[in-house]
Coordinates of C-alpha atoms (C1' of nucleotides) in Angstrom, one line a residue:
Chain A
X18 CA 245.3 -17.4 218.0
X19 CA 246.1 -19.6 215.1
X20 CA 249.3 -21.8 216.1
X21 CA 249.4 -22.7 212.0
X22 CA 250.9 -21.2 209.3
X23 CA 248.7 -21.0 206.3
X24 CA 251.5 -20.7 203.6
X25 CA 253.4 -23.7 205.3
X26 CA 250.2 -26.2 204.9
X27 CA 250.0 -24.7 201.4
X28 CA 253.5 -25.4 201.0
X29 CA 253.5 -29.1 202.5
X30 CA 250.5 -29.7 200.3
X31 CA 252.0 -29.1 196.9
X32 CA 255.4 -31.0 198.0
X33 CA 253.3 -34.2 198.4
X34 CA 251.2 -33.4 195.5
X35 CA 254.7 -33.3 193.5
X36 CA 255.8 -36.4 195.0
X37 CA 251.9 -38.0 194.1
X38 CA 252.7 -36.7 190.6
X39 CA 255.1 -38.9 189.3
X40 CA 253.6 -42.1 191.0
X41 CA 250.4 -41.3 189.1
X42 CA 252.0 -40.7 186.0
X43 CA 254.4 -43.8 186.1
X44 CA 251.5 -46.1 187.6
X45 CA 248.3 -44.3 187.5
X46 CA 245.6 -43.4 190.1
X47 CA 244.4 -46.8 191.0
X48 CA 248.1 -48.2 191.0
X49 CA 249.5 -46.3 193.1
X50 CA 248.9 -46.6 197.1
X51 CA 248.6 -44.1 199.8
X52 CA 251.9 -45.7 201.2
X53 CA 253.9 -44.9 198.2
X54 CA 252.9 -41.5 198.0
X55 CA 253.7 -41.1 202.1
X56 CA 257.0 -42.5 201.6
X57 CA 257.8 -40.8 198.1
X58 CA 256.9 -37.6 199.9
X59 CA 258.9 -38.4 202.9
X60 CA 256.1 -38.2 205.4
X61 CA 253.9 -40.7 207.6
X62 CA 250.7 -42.0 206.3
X63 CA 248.8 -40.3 209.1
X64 CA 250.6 -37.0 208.0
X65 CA 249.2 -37.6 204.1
X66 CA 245.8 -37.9 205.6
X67 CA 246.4 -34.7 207.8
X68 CA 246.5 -32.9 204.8
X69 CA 244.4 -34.9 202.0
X70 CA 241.2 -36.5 203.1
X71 CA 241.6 -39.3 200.4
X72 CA 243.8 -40.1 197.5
X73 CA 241.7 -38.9 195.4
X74 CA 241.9 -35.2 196.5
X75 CA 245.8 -35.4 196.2
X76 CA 245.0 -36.0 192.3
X77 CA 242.6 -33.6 192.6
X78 CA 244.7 -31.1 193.8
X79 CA 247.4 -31.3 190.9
X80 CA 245.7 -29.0 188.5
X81 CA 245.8 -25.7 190.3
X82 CA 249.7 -25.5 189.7
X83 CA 248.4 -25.5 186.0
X84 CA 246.0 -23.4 186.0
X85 CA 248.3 -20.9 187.4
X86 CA 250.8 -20.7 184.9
X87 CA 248.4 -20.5 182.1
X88 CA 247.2 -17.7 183.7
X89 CA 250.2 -16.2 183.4
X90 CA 251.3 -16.9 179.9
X91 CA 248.0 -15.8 178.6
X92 CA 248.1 -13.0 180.2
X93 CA 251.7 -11.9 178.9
X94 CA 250.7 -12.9 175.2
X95 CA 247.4 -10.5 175.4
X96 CA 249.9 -7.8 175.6
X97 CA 252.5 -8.9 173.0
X98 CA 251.9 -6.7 170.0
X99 CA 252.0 -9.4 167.3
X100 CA 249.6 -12.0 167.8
X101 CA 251.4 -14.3 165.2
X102 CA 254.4 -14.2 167.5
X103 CA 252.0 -14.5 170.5
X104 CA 250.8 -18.0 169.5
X105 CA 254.1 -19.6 168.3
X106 CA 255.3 -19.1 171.9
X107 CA 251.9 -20.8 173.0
X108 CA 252.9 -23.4 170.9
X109 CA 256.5 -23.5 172.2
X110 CA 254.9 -23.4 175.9
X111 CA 252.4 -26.8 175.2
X112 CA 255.7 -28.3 172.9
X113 CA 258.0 -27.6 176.1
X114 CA 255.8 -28.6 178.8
X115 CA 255.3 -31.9 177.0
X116 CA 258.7 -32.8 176.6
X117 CA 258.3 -33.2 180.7
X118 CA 259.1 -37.0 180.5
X119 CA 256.1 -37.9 183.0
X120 CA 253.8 -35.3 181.4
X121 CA 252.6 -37.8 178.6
X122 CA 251.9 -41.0 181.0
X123 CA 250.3 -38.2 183.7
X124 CA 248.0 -36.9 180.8
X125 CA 246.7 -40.2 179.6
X126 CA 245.9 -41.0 183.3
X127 CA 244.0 -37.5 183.7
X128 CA 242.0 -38.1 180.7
X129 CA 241.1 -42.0 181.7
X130 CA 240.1 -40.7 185.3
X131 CA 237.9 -38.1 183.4
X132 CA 236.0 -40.7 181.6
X133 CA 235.2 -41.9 185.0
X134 CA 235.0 -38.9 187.8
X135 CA 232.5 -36.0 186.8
X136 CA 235.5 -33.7 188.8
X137 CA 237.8 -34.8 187.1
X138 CA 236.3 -34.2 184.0
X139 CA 235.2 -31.0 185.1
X140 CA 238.6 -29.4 185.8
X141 CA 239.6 -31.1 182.9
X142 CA 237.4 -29.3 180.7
X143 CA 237.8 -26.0 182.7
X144 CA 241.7 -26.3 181.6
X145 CA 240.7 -27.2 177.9
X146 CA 238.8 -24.1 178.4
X147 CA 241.1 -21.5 179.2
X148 CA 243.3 -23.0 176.5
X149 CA 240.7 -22.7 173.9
X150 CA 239.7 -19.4 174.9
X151 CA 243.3 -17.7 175.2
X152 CA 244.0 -19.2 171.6
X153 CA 240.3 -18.2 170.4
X154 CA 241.3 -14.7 171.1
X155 CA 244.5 -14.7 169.8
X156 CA 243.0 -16.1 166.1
X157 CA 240.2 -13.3 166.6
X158 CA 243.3 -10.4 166.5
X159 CA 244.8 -12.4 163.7
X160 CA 241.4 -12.0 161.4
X161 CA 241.2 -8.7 162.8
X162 CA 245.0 -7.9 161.7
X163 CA 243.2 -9.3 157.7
X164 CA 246.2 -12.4 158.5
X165 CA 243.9 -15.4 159.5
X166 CA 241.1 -17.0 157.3
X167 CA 237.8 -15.2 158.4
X168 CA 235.8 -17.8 157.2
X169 CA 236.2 -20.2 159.9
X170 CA 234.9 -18.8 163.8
X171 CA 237.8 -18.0 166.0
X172 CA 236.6 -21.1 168.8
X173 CA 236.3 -23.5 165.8
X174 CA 239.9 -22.2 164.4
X175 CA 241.5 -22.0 168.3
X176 CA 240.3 -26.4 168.4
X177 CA 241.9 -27.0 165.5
X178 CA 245.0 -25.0 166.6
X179 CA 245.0 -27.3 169.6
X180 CA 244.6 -30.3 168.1
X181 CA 247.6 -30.3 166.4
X182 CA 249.5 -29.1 169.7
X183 CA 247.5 -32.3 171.4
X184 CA 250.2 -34.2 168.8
X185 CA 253.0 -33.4 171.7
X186 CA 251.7 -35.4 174.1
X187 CA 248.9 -37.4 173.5
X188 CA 250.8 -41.0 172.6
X189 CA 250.7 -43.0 174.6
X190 CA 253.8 -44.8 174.6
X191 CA 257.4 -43.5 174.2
X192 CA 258.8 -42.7 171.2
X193 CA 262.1 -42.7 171.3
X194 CA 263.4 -41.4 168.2
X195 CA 260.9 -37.7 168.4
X196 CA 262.7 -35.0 166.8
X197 CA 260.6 -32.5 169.0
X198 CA 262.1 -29.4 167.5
X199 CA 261.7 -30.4 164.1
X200 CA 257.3 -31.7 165.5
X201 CA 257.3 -27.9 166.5
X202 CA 258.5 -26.2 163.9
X203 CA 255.9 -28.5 161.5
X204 CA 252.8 -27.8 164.1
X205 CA 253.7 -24.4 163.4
X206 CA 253.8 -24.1 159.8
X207 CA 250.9 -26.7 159.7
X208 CA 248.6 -24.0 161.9
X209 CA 249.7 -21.1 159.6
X210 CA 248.4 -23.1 156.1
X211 CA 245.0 -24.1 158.0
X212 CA 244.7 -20.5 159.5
X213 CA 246.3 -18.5 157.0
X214 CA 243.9 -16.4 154.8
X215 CA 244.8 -16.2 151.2
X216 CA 242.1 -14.5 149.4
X217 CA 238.9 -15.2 148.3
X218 CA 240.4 -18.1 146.4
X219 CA 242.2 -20.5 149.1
X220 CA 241.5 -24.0 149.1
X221 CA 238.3 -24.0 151.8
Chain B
X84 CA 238.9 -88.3 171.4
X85 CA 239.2 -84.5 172.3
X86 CA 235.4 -83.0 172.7
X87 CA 236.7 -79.5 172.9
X88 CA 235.4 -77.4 169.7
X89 CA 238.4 -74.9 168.6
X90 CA 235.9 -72.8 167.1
X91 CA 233.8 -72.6 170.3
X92 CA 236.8 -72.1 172.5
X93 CA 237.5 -68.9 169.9
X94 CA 233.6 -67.9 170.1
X95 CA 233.7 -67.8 173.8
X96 CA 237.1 -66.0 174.3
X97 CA 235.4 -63.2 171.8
X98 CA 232.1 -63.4 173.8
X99 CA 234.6 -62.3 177.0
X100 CA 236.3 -60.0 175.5
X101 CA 233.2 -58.2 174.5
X102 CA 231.6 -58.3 177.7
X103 CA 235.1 -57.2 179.1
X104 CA 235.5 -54.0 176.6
X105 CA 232.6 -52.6 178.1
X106 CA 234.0 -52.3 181.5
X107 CA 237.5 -51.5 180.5
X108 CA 236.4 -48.7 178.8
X109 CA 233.9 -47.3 181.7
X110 CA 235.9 -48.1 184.5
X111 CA 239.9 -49.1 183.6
X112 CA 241.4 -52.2 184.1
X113 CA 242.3 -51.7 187.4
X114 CA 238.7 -50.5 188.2
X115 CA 237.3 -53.8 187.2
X116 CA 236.8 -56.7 188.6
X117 CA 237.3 -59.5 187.6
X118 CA 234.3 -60.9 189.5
X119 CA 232.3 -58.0 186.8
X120 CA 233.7 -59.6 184.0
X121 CA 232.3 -63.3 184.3
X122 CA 229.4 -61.8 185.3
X123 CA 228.7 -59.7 182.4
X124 CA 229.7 -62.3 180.5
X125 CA 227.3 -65.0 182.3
X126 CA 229.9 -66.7 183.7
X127 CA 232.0 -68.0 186.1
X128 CA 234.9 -66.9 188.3
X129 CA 236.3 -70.6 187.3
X130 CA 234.8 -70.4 184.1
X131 CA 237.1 -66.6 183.4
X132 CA 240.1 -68.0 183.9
X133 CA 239.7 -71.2 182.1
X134 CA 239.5 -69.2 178.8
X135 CA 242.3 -66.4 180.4
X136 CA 245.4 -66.5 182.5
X137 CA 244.6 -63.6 184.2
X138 CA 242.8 -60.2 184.1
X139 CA 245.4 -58.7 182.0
X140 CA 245.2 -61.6 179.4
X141 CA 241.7 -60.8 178.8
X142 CA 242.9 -57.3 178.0
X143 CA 245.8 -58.0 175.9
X144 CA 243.0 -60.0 173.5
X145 CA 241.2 -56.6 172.7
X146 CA 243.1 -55.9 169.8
X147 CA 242.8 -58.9 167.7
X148 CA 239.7 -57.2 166.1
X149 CA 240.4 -54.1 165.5
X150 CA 243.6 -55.4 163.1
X151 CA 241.6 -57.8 161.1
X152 CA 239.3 -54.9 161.0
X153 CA 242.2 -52.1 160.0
X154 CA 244.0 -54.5 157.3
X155 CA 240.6 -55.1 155.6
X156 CA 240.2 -52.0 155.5
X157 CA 243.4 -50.7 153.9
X158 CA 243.6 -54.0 151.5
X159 CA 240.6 -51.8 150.0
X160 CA 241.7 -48.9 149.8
X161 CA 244.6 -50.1 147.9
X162 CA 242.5 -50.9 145.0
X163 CA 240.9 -47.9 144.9
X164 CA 241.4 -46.1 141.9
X165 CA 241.2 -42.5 143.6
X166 CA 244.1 -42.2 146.4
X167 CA 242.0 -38.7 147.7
X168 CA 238.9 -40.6 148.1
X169 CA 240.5 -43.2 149.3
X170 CA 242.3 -41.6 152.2
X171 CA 238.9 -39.9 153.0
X172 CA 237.1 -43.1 153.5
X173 CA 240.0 -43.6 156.4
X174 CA 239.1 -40.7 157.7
X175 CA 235.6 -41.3 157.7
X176 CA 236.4 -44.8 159.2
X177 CA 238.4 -43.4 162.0
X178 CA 235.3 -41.2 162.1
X179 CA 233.0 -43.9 162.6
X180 CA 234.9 -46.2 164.9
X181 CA 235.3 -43.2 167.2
X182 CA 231.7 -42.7 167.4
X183 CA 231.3 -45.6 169.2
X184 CA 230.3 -44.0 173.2
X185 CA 232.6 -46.1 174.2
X186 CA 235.4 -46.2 172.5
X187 CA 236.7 -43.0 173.8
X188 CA 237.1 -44.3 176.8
X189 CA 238.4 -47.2 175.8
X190 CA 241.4 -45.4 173.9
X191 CA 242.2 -43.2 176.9
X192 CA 242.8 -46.4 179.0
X193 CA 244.5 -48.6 176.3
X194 CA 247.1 -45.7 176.3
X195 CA 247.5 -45.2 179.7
X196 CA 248.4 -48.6 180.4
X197 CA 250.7 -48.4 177.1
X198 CA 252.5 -46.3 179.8
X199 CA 252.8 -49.0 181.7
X200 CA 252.8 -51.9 180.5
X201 CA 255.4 -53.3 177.6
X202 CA 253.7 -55.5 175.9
X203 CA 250.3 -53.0 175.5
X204 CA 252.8 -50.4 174.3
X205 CA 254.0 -52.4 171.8
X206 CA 250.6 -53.8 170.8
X207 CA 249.2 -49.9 170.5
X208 CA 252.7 -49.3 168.6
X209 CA 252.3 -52.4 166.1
X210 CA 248.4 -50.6 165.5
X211 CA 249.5 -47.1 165.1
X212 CA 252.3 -48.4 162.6
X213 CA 249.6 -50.1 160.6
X214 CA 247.9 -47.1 160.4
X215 CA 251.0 -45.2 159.7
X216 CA 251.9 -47.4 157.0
X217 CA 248.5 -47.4 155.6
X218 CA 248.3 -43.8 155.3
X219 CA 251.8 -43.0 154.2
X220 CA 251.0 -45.4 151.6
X221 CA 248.5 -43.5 149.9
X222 CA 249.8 -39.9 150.6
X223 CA 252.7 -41.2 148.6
X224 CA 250.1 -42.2 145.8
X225 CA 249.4 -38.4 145.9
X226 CA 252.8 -37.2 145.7
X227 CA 253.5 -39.5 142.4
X228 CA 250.1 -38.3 141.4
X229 CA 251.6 -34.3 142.0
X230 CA 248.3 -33.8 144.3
X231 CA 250.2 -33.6 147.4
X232 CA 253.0 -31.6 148.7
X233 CA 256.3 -34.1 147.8
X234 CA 258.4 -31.5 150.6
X235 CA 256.8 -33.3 153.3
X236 CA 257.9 -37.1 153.7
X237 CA 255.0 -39.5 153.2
X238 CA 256.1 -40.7 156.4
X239 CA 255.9 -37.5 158.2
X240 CA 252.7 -36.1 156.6
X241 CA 250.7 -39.0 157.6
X242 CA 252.0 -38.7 161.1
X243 CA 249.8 -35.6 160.9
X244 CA 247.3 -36.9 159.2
X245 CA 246.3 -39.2 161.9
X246 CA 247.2 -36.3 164.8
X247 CA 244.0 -34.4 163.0
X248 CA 242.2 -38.2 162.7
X249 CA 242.9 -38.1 166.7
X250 CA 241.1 -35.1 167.3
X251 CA 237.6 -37.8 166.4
X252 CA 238.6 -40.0 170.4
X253 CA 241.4 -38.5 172.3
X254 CA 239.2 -35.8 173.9
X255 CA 238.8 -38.0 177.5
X256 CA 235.6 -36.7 178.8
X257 CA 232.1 -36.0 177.1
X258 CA 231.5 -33.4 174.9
X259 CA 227.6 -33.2 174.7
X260 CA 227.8 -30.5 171.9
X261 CA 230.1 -32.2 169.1
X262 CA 229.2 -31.8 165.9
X263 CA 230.7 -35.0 164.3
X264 CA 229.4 -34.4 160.7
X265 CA 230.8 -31.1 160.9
X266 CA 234.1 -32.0 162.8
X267 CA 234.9 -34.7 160.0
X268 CA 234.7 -32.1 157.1
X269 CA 236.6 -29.7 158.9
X270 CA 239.4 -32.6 159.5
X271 CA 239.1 -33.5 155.7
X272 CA 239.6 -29.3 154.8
X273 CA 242.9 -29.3 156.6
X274 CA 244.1 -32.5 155.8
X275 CA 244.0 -30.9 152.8
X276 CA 245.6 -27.6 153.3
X277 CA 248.1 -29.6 155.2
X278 CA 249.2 -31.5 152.7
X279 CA 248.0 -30.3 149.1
X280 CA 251.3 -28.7 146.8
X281 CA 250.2 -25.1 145.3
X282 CA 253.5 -24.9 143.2
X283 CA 256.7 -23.9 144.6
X284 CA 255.2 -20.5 145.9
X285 CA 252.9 -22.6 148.7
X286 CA 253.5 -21.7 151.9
X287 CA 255.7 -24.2 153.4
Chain C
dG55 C1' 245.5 -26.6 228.1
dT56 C1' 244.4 -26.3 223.3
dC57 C1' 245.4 -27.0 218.7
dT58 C1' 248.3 -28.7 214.9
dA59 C1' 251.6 -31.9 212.9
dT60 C1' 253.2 -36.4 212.7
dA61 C1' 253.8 -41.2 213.3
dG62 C1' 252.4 -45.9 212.7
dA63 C1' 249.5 -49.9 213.6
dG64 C1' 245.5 -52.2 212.4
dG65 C1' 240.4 -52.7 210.8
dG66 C1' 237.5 -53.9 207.5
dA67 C1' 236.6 -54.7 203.0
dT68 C1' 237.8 -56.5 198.7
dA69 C1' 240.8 -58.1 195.1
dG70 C1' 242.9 -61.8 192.0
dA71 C1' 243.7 -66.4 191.5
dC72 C1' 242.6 -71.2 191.9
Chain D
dG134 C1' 233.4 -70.8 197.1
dT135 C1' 237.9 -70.1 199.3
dC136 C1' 242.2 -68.3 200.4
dT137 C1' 245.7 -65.1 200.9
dA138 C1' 247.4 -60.6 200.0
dT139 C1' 246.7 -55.9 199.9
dC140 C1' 244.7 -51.5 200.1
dC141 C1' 242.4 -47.3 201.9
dC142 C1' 241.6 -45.1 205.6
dT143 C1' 240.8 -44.6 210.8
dC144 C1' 242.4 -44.5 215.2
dT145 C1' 245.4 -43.8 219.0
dA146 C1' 249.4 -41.7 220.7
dT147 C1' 253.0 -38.2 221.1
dA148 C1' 255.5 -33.8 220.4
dG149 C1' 255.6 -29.1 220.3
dA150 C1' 253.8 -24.2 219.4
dC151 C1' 251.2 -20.7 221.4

DNA sequence: GTCTATAGAGGGATAGAC
DNA sequence: GTCTATCCCTCTATAGAC
C-alpha cells in the first residue's frame, strides 16, 4: 500500500527544479546554495534533500523538460509536408526559446558545467544530438525534394544549420539593442544561401 | 631608493595569470582555489595576493593578452593588399586560437561570468567589439571592392561572420571526432555564400 | 504502526583574505 | 599559518496518510 502519490513527487520535483532554474542561470551552479533554492522554491532544506540527493541532481534534473518538447516539435515537423516550412519554424522554436531572458545566462552555465562533469556533458551532447538529427533529416527531404545542395552530407549541412541558430543565444552578455525578429529572419535567409542548391555551378 | 623592478612585477603578474588560466578554464572560477593558484604558480597564499586583490582580480587580468594579441593582428590585416585573404587569415586565426584544449573551456566560463559579473561583461563586450570592428572593416573593403553583397550592412554581416567563426570554441564539451581542417573550410565556403553579391538576382 | 513529507539546527570541511 | 564565514549535507523530530 503506497501512501505516495507518484505524479505529486514528480510534480514537486519540477516546481523546485523551476525555482533552481533561474538561480543557476542568474548565478550559476557553484553560486548558488542549497538554501536559496529551498527558499526560492518555498520549501525547507530537509524537504530539497527529500527529493534531490545533492544539488547537483537538481541541475541535473533540468534537461528532461527539454528533451520533452523537442520531442514533440520534431515529431510534428516529420509530418509537415514542406520541409522548407518545417525548418523555418525549427528556427522560430530555437529563436523563441532564446528570447527566454534567463535562457542565455542558463546556457553558458550548462556548457561551463560540461567542460567539467562527464553527465553533464553527456546530456548535453544527447540534446545537441536530437537537434542535429531532427535537422539532418529535414536537409535529407530537402536534397531529396532537388531544393538543398547535395554536395554537402545532411549531418554536416544540419551543424552548420545550427550553428547559425547557436547565434540566438550563445553571448554571453546582454545585448540590449537585438532586433531578434530582424536576427531571425537573417539566420533564415543565411541557411537558405548555404543550403540552397543552384546547379552545378554554385559557389562551393 | 625603491628595489622593486616594474618589469618583474609585470613578469610575475603574467607568470599568475598563466598558471591561473589553466584552472579557470578546467574548473571555473568558483571551482578554484585560490590555495591551487599559488600553488601552480609556485607560490604563496601571501605571495597571491601581493600581486592581486583578490581571486577575481586575477581573473579580470586574463584579457590583457588576448587584445595586444587581436590589434596586432588586425593592424596587419589592414595592410594587406587582398581584403578576401585577409579576412581568411582571421578566420584561420580564430581557428587557431580555438584549438588551444583549453581554450574552450576557458570561453565557456569567461561568458558565463559575463552573466554575472559587469565589469567581465563589459571586458568580453570591448573584445567582441574589436573583433566586430575588425571584421566589419574589411567586409566593407569588399563591398567598395563589389566582392561582397553591399545589401547587408558591414556591421551586420560581420556579426555573422564571427557567429560561423564561433562554431571553432563555443561547443562546451569535447568533441573527439572534429575535423578542424575540414571545419575551417567549410566556415570559409559559407562565409562566402553568406556574404558574396551574385548581381541583383542573388538570393537575398 | 509504518511510511512519506517537511522542517530546521548543526557538523564538518573548506573557502577567501590577510 | 590563521581566522572568520559559509556551504553542503546529515540528522533528529514531528505531522499526517493509510
Amino acid at each position: 500500500m503506497r501512501t505516495v502519490d507518484p505524479e505529486r513527487h514528480r510534480q514537486r520535483r519540477m516546481e523546485i527544479v523551476g525555482a533552481a532554474l533561474e538561480l543557476f542561470a542568474t548565478q550559476g551552479l557553484a553560486g548558488t546554495t542549497t538554501a536559496e533554492i529551498a527558499r526560492a522554491a518555498g520549501i525547507s532544506s530537509g524537504a530539497l534533500f527529500h527529493y534531490f540527493p545533492s544539488k547537483r541532481a537538481v541541475f541535473l534534473a533540468m534537461f528532461e523538460a527539454d528533451r520533452e518538447e523537442w520531442d514533440e516539435a520534431f515529431a510534428a515537423a516529420r509530418v509537415r509536408s514542406d520541409p522548407w516550412a518545417a525548418l523555418e519554424e525549427v528556427v522560430d522554436r530555437v529563436a523563441a526559446e532564446a528570447a527566454h531572458p534567463l535562457m542565455a545566462g542558463l546556457i553558458v552555465e550548462v556548457l561551463a558545467q560540461a567542460h567539467r562533469d562527464p553527465e553533464v556533458a553527456g546530456l548535453v551532447e544527447a540534446g545537441d544530438r536530437r537537434m542535429l538529427d531532427g535537422v539532418a533529416e529535414l536537409v535529407d527531404r530537402l536534397c531529396r525534394e532537388g531544393t538543398a545542395d547535395p554536395g554537402m552530407p545532411a549531418a554536416t549541412a544540419a551543424r552548420w544549420v545550427l550553428t547559425l541558430t547557436d547565434a540566438f543565444h550563445t553571448r554571453g552578455y546582454p545585448e540590449p539593442d537585438r532586433d531578434r525578429a530582424a536576427e531571425t529572419a537573417t539566420a533564415k535567409r543565411l541557411i537558405a544561401r548555404a543550403l540552397r542548391y543552384d546547379g552545378p555551378g554554385s559557389p562551393a
